[in-house]
mmCIF file of C-alpha atoms and ligand atoms in Angstrom:
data_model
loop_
_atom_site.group_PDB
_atom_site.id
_atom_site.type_symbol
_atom_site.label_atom_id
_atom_site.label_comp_id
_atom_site.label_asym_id
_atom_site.label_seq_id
_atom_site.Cartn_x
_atom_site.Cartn_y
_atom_site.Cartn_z
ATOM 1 C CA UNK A 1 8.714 35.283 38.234
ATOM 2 C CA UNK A 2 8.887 34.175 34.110
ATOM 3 C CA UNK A 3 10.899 30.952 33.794
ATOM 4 C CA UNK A 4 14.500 31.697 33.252
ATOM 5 C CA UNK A 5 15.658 32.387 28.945
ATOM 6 C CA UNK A 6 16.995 29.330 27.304
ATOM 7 C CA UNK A 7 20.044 29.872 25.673
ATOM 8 C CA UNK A 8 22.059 27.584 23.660
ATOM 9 C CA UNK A 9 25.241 29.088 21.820
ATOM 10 C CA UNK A 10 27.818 27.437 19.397
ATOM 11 C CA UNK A 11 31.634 28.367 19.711
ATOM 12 C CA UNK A 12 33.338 27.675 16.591
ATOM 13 C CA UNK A 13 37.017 28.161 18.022
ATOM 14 C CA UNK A 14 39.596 29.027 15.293
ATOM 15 C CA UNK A 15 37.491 25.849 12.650
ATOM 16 C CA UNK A 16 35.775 26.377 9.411
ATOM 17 C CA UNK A 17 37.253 28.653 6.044
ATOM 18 C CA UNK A 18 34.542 31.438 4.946
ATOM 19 C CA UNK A 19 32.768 29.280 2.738
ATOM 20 C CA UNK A 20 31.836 26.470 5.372
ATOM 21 C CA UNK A 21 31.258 29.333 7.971
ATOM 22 C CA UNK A 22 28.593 30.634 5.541
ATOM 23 C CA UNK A 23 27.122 27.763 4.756
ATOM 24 C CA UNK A 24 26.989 26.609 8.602
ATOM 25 C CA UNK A 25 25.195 30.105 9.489
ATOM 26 C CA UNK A 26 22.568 29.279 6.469
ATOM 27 C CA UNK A 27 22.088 26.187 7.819
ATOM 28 C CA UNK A 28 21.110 27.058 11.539
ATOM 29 C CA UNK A 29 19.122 29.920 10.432
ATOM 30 C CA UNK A 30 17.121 27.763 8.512
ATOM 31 C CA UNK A 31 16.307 25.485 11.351
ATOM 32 C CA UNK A 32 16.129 28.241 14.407
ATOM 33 C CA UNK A 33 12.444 27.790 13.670
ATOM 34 C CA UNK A 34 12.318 24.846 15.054
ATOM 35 C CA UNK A 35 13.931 25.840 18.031
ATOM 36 C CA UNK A 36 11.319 28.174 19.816
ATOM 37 C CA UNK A 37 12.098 29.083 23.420
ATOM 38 C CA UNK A 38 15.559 28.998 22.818
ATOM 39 C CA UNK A 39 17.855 31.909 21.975
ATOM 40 C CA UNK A 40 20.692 30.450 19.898
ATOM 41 C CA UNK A 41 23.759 32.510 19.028
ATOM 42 C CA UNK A 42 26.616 31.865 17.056
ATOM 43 C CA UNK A 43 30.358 32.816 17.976
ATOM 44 C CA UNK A 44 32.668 32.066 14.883
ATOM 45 C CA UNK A 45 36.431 32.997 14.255
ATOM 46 C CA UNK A 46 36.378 36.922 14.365
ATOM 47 C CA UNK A 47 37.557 37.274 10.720
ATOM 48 C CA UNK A 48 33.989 35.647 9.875
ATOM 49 C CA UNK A 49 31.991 37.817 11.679
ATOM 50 C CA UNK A 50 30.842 39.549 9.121
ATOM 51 C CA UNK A 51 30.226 37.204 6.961
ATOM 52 C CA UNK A 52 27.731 35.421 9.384
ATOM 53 C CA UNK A 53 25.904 38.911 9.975
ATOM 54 C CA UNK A 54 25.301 38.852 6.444
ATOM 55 C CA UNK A 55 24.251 35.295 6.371
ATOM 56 C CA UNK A 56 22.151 35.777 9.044
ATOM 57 C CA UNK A 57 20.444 38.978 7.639
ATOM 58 C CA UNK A 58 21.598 40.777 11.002
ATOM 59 C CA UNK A 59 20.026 44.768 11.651
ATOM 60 C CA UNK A 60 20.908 46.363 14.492
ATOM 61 C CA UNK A 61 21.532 42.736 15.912
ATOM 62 C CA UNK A 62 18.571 41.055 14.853
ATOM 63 C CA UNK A 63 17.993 38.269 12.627
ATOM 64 C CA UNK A 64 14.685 37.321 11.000
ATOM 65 C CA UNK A 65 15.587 33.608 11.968
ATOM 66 C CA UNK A 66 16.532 35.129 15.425
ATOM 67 C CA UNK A 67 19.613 33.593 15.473
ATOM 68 C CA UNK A 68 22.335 36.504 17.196
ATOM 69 C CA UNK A 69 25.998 36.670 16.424
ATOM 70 C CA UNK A 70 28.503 36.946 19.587
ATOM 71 C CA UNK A 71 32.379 36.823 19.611
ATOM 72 C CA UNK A 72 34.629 34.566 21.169
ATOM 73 C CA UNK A 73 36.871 36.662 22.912
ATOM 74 C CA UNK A 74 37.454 40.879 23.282
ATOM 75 C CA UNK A 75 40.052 43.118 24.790
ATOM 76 C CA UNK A 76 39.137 44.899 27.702
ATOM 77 C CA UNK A 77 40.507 48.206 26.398
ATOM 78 C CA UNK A 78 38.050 50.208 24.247
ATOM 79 C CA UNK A 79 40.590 51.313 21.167
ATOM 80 C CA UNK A 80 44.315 52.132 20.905
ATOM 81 C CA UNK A 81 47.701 50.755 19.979
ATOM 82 C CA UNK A 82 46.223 47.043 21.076
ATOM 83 C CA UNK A 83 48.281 44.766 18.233
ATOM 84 C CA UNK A 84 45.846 41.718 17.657
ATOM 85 C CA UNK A 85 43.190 42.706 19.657
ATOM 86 C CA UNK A 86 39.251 43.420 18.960
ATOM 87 C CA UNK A 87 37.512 45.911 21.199
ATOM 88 C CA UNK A 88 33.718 45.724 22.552
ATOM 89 C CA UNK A 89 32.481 48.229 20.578
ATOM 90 C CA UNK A 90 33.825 46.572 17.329
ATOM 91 C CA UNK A 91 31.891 43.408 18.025
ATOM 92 C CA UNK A 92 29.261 45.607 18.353
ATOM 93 C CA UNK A 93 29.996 47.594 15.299
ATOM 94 C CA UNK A 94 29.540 44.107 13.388
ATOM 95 C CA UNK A 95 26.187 43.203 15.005
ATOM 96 C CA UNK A 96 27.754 40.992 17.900
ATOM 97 C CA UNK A 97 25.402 40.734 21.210
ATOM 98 C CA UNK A 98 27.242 38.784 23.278
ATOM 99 C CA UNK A 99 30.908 37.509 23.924
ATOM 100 C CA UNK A 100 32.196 34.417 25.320
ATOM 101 C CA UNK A 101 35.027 35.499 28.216
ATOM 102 C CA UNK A 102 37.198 33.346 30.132
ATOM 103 C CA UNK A 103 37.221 30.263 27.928
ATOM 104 C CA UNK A 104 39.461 27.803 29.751
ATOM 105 C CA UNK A 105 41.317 27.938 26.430
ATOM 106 C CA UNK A 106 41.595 31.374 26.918
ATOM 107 C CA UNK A 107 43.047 30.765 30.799
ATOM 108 C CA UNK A 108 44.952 28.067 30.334
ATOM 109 C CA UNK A 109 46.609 28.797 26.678
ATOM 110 C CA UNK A 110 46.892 32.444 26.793
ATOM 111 C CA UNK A 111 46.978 33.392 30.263
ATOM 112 C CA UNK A 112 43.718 35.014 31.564
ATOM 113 C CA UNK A 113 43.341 35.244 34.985
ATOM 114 C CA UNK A 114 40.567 36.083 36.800
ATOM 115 C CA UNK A 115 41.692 39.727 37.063
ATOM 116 C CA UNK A 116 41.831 39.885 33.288
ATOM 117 C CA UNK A 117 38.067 38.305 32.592
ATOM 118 C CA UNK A 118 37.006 40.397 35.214
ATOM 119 C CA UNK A 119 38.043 43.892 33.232
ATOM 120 C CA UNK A 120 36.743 41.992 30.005
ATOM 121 C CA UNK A 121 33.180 41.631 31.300
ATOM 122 C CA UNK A 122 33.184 45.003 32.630
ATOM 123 C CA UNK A 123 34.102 46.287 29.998
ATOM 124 C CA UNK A 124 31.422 44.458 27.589
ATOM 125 C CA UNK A 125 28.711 45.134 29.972
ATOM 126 C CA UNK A 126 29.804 48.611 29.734
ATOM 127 C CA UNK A 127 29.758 48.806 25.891
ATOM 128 C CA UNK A 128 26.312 46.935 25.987
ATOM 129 C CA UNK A 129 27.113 43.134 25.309
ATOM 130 C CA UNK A 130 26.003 40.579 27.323
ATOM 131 C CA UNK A 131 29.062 38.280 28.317
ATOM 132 C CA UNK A 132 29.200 34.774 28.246
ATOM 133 C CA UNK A 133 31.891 34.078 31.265
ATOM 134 C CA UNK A 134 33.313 30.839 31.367
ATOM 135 C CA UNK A 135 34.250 28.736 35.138
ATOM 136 C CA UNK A 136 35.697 25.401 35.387
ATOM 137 C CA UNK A 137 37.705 23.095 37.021
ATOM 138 C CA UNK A 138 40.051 20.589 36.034
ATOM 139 C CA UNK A 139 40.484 17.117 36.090
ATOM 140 C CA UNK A 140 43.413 16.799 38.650
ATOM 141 C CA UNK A 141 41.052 19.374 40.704
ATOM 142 C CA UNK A 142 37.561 17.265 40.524
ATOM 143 C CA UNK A 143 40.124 14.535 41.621
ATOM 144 C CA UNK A 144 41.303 16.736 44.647
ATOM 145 C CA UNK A 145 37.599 17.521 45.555
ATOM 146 C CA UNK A 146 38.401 20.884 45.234
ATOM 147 C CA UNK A 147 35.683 21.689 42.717
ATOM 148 C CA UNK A 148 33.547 23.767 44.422
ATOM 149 C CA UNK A 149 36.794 25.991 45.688
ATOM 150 C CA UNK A 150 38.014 26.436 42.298
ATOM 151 C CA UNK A 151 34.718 27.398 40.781
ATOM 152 C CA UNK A 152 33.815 29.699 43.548
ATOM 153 C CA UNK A 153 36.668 31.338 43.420
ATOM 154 C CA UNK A 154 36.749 31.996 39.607
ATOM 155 C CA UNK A 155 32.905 33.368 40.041
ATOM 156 C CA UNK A 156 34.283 35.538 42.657
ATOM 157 C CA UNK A 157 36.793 37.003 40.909
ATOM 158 C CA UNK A 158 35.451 37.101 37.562
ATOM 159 C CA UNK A 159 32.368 38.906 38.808
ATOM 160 C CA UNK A 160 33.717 41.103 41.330
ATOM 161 C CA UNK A 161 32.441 44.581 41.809
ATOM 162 C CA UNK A 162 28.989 43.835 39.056
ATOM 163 C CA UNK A 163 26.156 45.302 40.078
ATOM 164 C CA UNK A 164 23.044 42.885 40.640
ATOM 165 C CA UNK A 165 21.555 44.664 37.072
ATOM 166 C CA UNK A 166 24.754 44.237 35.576
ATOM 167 C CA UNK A 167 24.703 39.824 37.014
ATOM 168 C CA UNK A 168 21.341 39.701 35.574
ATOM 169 C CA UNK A 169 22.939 40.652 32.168
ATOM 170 C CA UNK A 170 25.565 38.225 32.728
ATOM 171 C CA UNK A 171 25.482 34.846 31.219
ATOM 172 C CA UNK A 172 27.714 31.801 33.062
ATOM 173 C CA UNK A 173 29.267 29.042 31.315
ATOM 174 C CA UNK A 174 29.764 26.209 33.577
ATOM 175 C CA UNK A 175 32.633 24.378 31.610
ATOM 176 C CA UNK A 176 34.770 21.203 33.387
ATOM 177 C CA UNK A 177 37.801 21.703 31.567
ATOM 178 C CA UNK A 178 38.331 18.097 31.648
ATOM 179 C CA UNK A 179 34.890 17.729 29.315
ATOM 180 C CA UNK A 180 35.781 20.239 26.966
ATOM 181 C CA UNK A 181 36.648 18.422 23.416
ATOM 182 C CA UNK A 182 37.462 15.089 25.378
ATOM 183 C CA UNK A 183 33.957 13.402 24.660
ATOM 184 C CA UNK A 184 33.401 13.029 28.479
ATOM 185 C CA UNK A 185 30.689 15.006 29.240
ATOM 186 C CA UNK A 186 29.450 15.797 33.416
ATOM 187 C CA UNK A 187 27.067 13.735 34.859
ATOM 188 C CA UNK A 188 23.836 15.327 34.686
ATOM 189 C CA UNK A 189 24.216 15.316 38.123
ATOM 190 C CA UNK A 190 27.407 16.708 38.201
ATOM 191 C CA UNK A 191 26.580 19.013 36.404
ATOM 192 C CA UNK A 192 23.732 20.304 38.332
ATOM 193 C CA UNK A 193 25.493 20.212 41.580
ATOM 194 C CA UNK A 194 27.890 22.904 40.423
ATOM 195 C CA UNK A 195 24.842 24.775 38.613
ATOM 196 C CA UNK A 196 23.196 24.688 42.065
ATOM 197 C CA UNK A 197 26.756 26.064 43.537
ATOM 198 C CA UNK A 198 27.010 28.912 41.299
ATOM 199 C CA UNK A 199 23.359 29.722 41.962
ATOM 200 C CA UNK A 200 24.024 30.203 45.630
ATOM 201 C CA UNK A 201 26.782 32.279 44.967
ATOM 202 C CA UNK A 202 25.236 34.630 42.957
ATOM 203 C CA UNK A 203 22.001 35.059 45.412
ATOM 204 C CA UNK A 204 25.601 36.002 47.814
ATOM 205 C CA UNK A 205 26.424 38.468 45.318
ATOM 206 C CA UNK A 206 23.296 39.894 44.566
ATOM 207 C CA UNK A 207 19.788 38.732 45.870
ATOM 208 C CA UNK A 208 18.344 35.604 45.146
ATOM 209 C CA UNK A 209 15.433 37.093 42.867
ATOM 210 C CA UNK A 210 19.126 38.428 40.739
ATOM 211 C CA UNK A 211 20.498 34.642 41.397
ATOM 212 C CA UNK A 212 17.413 33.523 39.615
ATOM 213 C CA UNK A 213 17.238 35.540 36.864
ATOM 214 C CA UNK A 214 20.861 34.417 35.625
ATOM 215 C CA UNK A 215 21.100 32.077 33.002
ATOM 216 C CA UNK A 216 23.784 29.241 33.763
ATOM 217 C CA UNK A 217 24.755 26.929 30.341
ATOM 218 C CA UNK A 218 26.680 23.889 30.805
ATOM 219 C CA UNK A 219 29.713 23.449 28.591
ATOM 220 C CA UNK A 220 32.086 19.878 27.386
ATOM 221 C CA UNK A 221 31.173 17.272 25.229
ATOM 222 C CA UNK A 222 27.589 18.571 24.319
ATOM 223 C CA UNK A 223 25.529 16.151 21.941
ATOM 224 C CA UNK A 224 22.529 15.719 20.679
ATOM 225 C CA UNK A 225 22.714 12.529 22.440
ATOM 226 C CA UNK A 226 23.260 13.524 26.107
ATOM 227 C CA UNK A 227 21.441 17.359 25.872
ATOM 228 C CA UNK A 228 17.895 15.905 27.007
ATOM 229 C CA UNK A 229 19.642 14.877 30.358
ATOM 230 C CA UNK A 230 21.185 17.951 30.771
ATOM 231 C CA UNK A 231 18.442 19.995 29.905
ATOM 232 C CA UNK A 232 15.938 18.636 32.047
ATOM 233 C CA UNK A 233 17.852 19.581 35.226
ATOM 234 C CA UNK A 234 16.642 22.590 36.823
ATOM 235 C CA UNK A 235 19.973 24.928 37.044
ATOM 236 C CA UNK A 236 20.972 24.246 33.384
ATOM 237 C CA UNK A 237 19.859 27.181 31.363
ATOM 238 C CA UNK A 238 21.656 26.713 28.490
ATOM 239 C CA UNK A 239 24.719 24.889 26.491
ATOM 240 C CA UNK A 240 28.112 26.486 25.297
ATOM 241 C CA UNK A 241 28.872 24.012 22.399
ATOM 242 C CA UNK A 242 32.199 23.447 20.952
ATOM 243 C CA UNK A 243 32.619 20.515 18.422
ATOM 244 C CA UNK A 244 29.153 19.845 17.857
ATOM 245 C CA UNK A 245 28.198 23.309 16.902
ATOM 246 C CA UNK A 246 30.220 23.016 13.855
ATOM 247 C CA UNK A 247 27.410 20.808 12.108
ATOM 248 C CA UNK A 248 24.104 22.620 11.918
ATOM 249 C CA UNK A 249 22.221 19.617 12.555
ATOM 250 C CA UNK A 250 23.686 18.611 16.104
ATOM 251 C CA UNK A 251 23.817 22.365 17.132
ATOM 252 C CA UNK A 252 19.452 22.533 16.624
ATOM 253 C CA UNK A 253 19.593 18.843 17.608
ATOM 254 C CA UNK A 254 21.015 20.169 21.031
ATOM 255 C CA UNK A 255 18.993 23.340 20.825
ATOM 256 C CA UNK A 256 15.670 21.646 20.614
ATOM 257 C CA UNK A 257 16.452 19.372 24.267
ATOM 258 C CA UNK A 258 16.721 22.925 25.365
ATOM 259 C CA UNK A 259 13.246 23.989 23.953
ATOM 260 C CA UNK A 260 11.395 20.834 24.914
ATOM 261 C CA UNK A 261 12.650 20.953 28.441
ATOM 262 C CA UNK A 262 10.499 23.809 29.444
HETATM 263 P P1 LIG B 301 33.163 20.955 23.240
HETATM 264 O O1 LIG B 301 33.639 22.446 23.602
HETATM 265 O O2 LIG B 301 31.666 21.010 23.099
HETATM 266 O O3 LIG B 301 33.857 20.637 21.946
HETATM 267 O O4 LIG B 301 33.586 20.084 24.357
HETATM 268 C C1 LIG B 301 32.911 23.253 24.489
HETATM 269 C C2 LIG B 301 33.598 24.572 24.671
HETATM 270 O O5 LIG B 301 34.827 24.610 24.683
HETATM 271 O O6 LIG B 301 32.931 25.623 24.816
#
């Protein structure tokens, strides 16, 4: 079977004014080159979206740097009286390939249950985007050993009813809550443990030839300092990077661990 993708993608959060988001976009794209093996996307605030398509040179979702654009959150509805929201098919619309779901932000901030990411990547699977679904426990549950419970069950219920096809589409975040923004990043080991975990699960799901087909980022405190270690374990696929994604430099700093681990 062909080694698993590589994929490293930068979530800006609600950061950045139009000008810096620009200028960030320019700024990867000139360096993707340096990045071979590794599909980077970027996932800025949803009013920017456009603005990084055109930064990017985006057509039909492609980029000459091959950079892709995803967003950082959808509704699971596809149009209506939906105040706020952004359907599938208007990230889409604005060259978006992919969209992060389930961001423990999301969970614990704004509510999502599992229930709720599970319509969400349904319905971006449906419209043709890959999602990027987000698991992850948090501190006070590490400390309870319940890790692998909590995890499990948010991969359960966050996947439920997807067809293998539709898993193999699928990317997984594997994000500690309890590394996310707070400079404390997993032990590589740590890290892979879970990875390893998830893994299983899927080949439950699905079949393990689905199971190993699935790229699995890791997620919390991602640097171009502690990437290499990461990278070089066998389940990690991938990053989901917060903070450091908002300086072009660390993001392909962190990208290029990714590349060179292969
Ligand atoms: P961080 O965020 O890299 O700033 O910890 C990661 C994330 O929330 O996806």
């Amino acid at each position: 079977m062909a080694a698993r993708r590589r994929i490293v993608a930068g979530n800006w959060k609600m950061n950045l004014d139009h000008a810096a988001a620009v200028a960030l976009t320019e700024g990867v794209a000139a360096g993707a080159a340096g990045c071979s093996g590794v599909e980077l996307i970027l996932c800025p605030p949803a009013v920017y979206l456009e603005a990084v398509a055109a930064a990017l040179q985006l057509a039909d979702g492609n980029s000459p740097s091959g950079v892709t654009l995803g967003g950082q959150n959808m509704s699971d509805q596809p149009k209506g009286a939906f105040t706020g929201e952004i359907a599938a098919a208007m990230l889409l619309d604005v060259g978006c390939r992919s969209c992060i779901l389930g961001h423990s932000e999301r969970r614990t901030l704004f509510g999502e249950t599992d229930e709720i990411v599970n319509t969400k990547t349904k319905a971006a699977l449906a419209a043709g985007l890959t999602p990027i679904v987000c698991v992850g426990e948090t501190l006070e549950e590490r400390e309870q050993d319940r890790t692998a419970a909590v995890v499990s069950e948010q991969i359960a219920g966050s996947l439920a009813g997807l067809s293998a096809a539709d898993l193999a589409r699928t990317i997984i975040a594997y994000e500690p809550v309890w590394a996310i923004g707070t400079g404390k990043v997993a032990t590589p080991e740590q890290a892979q443990a879970v990875h390893a975990l998830i893994r299983q699960q899927l080949a439950s799901l699905a079949d393990a030839d689905t199971a190993a087909q699935v790229v699995i980022q890791y997620g919390g405190s991602v640097k171009p300092d502690n990437a290499a270690v990461l990278a070089a374990q066998p389940d990690i696929d991938g990053a989901l990077v917060g903070g450091a994604s908002l300086k072009a430099d660390d993001f392909l700093a962190i990208a290029s661990h990714f590349a060179a681990a292969d």
